[in-house]
Coordinates of C-alpha atoms and ligand atoms in Angstrom, one line a residue:
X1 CA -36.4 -2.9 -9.1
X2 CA -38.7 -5.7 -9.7
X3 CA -38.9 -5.7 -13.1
X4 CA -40.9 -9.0 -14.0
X5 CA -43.5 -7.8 -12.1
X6 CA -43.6 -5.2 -14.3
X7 CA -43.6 -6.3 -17.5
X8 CA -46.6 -8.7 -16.2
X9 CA -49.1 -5.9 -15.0
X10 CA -52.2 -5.4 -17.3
X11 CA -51.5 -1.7 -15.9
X12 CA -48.8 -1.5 -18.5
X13 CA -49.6 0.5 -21.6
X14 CA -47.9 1.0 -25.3
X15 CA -44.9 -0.2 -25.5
X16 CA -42.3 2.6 -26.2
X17 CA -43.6 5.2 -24.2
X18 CA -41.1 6.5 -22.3
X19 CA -41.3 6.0 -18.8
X20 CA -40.5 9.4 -16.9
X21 CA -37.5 9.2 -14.6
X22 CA -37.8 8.1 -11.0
X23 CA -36.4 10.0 -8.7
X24 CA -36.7 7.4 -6.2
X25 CA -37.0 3.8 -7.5
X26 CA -37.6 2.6 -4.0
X27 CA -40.7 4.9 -3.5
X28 CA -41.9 3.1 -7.0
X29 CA -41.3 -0.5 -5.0
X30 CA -43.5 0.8 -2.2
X31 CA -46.8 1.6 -4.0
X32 CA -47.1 -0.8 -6.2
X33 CA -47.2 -5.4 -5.2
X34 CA -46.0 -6.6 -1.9
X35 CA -43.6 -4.1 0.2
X36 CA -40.4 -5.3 0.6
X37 CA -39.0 -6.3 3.9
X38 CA -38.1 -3.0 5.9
X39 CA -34.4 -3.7 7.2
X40 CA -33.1 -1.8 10.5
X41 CA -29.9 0.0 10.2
X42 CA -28.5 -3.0 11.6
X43 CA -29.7 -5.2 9.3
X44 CA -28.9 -3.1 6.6
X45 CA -25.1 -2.8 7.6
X46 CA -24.9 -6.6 8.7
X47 CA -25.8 -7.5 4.9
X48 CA -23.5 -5.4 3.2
X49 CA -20.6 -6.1 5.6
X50 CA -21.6 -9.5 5.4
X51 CA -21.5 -8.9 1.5
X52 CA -24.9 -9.2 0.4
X53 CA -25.3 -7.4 -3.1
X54 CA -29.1 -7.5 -2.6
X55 CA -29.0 -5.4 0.3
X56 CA -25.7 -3.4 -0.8
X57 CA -27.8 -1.7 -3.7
X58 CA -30.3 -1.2 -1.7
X59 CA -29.0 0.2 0.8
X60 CA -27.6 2.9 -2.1
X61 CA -30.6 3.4 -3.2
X62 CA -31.6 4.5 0.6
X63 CA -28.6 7.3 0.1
X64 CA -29.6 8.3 -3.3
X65 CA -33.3 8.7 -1.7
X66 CA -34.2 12.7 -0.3
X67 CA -36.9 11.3 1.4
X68 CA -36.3 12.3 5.2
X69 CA -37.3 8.9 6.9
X70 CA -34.6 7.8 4.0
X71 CA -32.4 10.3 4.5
X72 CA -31.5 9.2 8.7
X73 CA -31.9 5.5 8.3
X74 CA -29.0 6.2 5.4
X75 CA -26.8 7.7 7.9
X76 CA -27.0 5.3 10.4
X77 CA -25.9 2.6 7.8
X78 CA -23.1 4.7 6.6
X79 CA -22.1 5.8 10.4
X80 CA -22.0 1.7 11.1
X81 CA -20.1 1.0 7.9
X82 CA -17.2 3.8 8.2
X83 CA -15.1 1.6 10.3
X84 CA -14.3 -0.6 7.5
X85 CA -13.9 1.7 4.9
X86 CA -10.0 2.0 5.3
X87 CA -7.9 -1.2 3.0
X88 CA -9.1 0.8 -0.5
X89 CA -8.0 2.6 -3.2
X90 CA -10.0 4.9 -4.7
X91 CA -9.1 5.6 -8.1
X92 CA -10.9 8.6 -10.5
X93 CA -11.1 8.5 -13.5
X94 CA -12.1 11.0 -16.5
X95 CA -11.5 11.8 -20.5
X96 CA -14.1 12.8 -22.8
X97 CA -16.6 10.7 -24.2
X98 CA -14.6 8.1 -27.1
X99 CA -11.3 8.8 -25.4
X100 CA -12.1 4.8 -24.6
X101 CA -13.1 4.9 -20.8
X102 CA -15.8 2.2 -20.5
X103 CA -13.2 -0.1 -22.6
X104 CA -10.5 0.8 -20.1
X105 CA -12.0 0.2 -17.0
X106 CA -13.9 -2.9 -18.2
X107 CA -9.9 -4.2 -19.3
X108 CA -8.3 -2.7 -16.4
X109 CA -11.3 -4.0 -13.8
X110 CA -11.0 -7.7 -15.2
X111 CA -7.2 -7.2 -14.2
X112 CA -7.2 -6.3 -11.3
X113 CA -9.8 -9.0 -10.7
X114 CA -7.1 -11.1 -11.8
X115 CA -5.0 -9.9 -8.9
X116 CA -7.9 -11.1 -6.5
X117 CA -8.8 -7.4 -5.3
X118 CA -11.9 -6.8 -5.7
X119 CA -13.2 -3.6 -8.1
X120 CA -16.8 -1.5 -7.5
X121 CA -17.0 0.9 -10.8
X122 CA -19.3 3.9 -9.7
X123 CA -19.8 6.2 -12.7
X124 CA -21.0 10.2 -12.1
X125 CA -22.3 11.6 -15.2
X126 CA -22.8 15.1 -15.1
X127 CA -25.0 15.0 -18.4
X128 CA -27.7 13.1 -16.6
X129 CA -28.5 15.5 -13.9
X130 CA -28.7 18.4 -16.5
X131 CA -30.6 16.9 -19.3
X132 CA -31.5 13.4 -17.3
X133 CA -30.5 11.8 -20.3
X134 CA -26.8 11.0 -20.1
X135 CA -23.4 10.4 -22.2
X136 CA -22.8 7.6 -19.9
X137 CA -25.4 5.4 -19.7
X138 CA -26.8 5.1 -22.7
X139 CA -24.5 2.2 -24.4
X140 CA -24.3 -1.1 -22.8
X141 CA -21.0 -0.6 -20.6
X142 CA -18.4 -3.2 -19.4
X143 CA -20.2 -6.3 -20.4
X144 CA -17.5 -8.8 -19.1
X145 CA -16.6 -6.7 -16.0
X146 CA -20.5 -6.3 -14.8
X147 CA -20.8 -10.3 -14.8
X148 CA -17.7 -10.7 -13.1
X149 CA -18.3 -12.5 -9.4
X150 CA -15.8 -9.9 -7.8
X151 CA -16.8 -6.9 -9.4
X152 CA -19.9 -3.9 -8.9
X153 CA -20.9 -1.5 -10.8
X154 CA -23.6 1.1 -10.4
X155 CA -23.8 4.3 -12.0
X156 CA -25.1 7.7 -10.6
X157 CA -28.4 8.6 -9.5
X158 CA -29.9 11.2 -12.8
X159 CA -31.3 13.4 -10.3
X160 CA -30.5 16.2 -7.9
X161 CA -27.2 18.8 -7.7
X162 CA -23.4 17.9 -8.7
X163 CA -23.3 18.4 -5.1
X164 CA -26.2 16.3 -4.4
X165 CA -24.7 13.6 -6.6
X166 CA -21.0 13.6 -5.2
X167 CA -22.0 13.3 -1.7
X168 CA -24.3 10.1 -2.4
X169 CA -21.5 8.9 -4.7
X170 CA -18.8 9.6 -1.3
X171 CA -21.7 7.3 0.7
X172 CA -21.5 4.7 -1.5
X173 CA -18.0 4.4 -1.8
X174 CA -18.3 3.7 1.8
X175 CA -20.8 0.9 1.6
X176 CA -19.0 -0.5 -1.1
X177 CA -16.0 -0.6 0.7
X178 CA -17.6 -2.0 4.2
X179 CA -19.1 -4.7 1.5
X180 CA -15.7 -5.5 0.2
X181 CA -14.9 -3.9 -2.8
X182 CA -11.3 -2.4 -2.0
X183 CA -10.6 -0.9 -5.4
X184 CA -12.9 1.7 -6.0
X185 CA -12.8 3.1 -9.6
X186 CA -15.1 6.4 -10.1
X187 CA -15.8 7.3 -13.4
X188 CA -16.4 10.6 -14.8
X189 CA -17.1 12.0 -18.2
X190 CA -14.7 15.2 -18.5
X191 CA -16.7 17.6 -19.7
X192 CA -17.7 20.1 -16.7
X193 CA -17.3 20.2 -13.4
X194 CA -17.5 16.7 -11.6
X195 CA -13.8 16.4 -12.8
X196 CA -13.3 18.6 -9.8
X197 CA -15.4 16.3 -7.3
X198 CA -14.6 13.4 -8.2
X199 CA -10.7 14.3 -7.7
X200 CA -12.2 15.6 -4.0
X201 CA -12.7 12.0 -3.6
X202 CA -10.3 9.5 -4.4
X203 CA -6.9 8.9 -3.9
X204 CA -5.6 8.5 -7.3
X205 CA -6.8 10.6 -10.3
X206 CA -6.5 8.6 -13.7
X207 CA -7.0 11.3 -16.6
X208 CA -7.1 9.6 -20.1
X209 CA -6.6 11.2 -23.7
X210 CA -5.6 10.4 -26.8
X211 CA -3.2 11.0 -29.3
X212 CA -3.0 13.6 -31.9
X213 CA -5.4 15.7 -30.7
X214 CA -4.6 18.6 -28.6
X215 CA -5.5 19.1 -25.2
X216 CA -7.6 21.9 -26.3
X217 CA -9.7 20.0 -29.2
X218 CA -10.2 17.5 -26.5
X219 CA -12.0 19.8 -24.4
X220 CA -9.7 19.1 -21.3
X221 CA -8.8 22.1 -19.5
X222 CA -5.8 22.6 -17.7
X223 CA -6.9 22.5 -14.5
X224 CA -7.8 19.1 -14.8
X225 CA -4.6 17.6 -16.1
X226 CA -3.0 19.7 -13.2
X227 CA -5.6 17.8 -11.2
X228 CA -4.3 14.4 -12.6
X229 CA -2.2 11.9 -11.1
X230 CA -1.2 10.1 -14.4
X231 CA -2.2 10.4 -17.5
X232 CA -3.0 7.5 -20.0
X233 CA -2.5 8.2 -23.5
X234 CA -5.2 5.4 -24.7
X235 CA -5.7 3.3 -27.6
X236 CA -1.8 3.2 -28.5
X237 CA -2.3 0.2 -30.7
X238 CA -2.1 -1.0 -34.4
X239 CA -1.1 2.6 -36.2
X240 CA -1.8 4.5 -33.7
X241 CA 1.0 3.6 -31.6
X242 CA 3.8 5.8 -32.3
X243 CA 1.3 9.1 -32.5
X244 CA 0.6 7.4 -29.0
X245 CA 4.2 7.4 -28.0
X246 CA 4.7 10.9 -29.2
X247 CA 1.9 11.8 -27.1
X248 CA 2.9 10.5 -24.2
X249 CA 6.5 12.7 -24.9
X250 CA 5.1 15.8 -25.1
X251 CA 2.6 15.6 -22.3
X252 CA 5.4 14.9 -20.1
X253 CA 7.3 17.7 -21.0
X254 CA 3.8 19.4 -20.7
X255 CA 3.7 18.3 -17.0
X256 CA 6.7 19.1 -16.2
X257 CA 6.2 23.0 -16.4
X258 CA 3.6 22.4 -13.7
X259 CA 3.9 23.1 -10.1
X260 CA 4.9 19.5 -8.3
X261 CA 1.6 18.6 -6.4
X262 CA 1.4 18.7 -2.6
X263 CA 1.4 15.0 -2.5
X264 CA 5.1 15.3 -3.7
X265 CA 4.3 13.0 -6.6
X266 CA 5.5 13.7 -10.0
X267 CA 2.9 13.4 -12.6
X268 CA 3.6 10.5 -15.6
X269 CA 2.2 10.0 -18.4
X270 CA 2.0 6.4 -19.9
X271 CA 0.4 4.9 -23.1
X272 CA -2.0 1.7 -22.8
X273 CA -4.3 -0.6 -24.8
X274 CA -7.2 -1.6 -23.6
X275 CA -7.7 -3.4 -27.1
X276 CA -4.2 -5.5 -26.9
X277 CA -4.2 -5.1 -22.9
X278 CA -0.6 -3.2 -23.1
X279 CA 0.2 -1.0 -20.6
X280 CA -2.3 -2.3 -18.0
X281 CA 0.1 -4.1 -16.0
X282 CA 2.4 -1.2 -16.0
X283 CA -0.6 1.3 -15.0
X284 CA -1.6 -0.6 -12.2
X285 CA 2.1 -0.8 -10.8
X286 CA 2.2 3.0 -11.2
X287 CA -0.9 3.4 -9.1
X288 CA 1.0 0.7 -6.5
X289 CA 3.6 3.3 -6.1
X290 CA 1.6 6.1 -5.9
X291 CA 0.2 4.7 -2.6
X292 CA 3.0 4.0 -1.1
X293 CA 4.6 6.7 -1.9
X294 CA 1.9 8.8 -0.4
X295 CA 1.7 6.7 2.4
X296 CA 5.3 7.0 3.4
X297 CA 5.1 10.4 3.4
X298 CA 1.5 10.6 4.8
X299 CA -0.1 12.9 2.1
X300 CA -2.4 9.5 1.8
X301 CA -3.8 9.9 5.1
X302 CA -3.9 13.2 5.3
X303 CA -5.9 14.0 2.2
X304 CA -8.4 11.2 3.4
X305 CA -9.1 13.5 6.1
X306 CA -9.3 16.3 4.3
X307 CA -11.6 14.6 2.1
X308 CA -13.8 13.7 5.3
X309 CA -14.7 17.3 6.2
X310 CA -15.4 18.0 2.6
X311 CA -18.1 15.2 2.8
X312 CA -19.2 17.3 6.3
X313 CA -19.7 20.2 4.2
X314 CA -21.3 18.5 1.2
X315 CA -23.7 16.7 3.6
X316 CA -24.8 20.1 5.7
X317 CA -25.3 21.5 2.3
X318 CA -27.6 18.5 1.0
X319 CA -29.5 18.2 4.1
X320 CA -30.1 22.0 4.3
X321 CA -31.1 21.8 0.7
X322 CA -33.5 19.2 1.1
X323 CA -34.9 19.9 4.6
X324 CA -35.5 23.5 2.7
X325 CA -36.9 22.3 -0.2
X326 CA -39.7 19.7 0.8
X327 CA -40.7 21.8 4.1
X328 CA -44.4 21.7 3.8
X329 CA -45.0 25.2 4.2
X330 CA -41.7 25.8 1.4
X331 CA -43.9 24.2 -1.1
X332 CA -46.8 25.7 -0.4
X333 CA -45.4 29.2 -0.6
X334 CA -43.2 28.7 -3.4
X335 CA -45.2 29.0 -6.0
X336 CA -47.2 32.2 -5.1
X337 CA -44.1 33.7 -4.8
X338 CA -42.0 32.9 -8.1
X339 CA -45.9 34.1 -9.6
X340 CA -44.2 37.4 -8.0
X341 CA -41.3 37.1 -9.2
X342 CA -42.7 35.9 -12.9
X343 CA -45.0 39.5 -12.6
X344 CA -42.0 41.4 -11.5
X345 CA -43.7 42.7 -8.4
X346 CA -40.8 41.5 -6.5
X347 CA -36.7 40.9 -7.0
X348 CA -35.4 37.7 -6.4
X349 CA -33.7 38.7 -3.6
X350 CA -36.5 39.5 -1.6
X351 CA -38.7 36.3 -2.6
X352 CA -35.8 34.9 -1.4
X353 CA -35.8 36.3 2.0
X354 CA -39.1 35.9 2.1
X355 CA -39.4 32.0 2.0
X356 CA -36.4 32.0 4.1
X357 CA -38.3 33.9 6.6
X358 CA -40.8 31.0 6.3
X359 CA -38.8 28.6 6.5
X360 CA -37.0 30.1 10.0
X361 CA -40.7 30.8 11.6
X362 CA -39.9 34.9 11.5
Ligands
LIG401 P1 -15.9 6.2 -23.7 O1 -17.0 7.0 -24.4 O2 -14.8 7.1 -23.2 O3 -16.4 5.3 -22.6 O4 -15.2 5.3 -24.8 P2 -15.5 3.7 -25.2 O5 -14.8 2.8 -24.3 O6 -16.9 3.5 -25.5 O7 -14.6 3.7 -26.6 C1 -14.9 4.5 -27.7 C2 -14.4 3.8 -29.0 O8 -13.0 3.6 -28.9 C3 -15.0 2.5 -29.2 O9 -15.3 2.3 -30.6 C4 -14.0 1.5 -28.8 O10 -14.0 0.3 -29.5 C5 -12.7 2.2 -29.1 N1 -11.6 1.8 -28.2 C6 -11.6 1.8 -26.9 N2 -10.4 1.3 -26.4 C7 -9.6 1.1 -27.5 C8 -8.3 0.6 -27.6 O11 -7.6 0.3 -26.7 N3 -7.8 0.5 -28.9 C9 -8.5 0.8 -30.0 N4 -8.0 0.7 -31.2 N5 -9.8 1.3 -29.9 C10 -10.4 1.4 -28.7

């Protein structure tokens, strides 16, 4: 966004008045100054596999976009871009908010910097679509990491579905990937569903906790850690580093009461500091395993697949949703009829059926 422009305009009034949320930052770009250049597909998929930032996060903010005209020229940048979306890892990760995530992954990304791969950090916040305030992005994040000349980072956009959300959050693994970035790092708070989502999307799913709490009082529920490829027992430094070591004892034993995955792999559990950067080394050379592991016996592959008609569904479900919801005739109608439903002179089903009907041309 051009944000010097901004702050120059005599348009701009009161300072602390908050500005209301855009839903589409590029429609913002649009009315007011110069338009930007219009890139074609091609150009747009040239840049980022050329690895143009510029037109990288633009082109994201195309995919976040429900505007129609957005909505296809997105698609044809992604459909060019899939080709080189396959030397990544993608790497989820989740723990409740203070369990030390944005101190992890700014640690972990530096690191694997180090290694010369290079990191994108996308972060999903399930608070922001509710509330469109948000857990996540509140705090300045990952100072080190965001600066870094190999690294991106872009968090979700705070409007729309889960759904909605996951699916642009898939698209832009892929244009991050065709841009170079082949260690993709997908960052979740885990307190709701996204947990689940994000899992349906990487290869590796990081779950982080801390010691001496239990699972309960950290609000993660089983499902997840059955969900998780390894668990990291953070912060196991100064005196906290035997509770962390105890930790990571009894979660193991935890683990191993649960069904082996169908990737084969056993769950560990490890301890790390992103404080002391211990354990980092010996995280990353888990996850090194992991893939090859997988690959050898082609659970890898086949649960990128997988993944791929998951994206199919998620997309037919956005598009459906959006086609549905800005239909002309949609809006027009929709508000006469939840005025019925409000008056109880009709159920919900039926105002339902009717706007379907509508929508279908019955
Ligand atoms: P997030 O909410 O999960 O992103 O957690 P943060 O990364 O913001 O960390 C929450 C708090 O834990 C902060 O005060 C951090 O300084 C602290 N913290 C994070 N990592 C470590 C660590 O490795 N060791 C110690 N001792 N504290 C840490």
């Amino acid at each position: 966004m051009d944000e010097s422009k901004e702050n120059k305009s005599t348009l701009r009034i009161q300072e602390g008045v908050p500005h209301p949320p855009s839903i589409n930052p590029d429609v913002l770009n649009r009315s007011g100054g110069k338009r930007r250049k219009k890139y074609s597909a091609d150009e747009y998929a040239e840049g980022i596999i050329s690895g143009n930032r510029t037109i990288l996060s633009r082109a994201i903010t195309l995919t976040e976009s429900s505007l129609p005209e957005h909505y296809e020229i997105a698609q044809a940048v992604i459909e060019k871009c899939l080709p080189y979306s396959a030397n990544s890892i993608r790497i989820g990760i989740t723990g409740v908010p203070g369990v030390g995530k944005s101190t992890f992954i700014e640690t972990f990304g530096l690191f694997i910097a180090g290694t010369g791969r290079k990191p994108a950090v996308l972060t999903i916040d399930p608070t922001s679509t509710q509330t469109r305030g948000s857990i996540l992005g509140d705090k300045t994040r990952m100072e080190k990491l965001s600066i870094h000349p190999s690294a991106f980072i872009r968090s979700s956009p705070s409007a729309g579905t889960l759904g909605g959300v996951a699916r642009k959050t898939r698209e832009t693994i892929i244009l991050c990937e065709a841009s170079g970035f082949d260690t993709i790092i997908i960052e979740t708070v885990g307190v709701g569903q996204s947990e689940t989502a994000v899992h349906s999307m990487v290869d590796f799913f990081l779950l982080l906790m801390l010691a001496g709490a239990g699972d309960e009082l950290q609000g993660i529920k089983r499902g997840i850690m059955e969900m998780a490829d390894t668990i990291a027992i953070t912060k196991a430094d100064g005196p906290n580093r035997i509770p962390a070591e105890n930790a990571r004892v009894s979660f193991q034993n935890a683990l191993y009461l649960f069904p082996t995955p169908l990737s084969g792999w056993k769950p560990r559990v490890v301890t790390c500091s992103a404080r002391e950067k211990t354990g980092i080394t010996e995280l990353w050379e888990t996850i090194m395993e992991y893939v090859s592991y997988t690959t050898n016996n082609s659970y890898f592959e086949a649960r990128r697949k997988q993944q791929a008609i998951a994206r199919m569904h998620d997309t037919i479900i956005d598009y459906l949703n959006n086609s549905f919801f800005n239909n002309e005739e949609i809006r027009l109608l929709r508000p006469e009829i939840e005025k019925q439903l409000q008056n109880g002179t009709i159920t919900s089903y039926k105002a339902a059926i009717n706007l379907l009907d509508k929508y279908y041309k019955k």
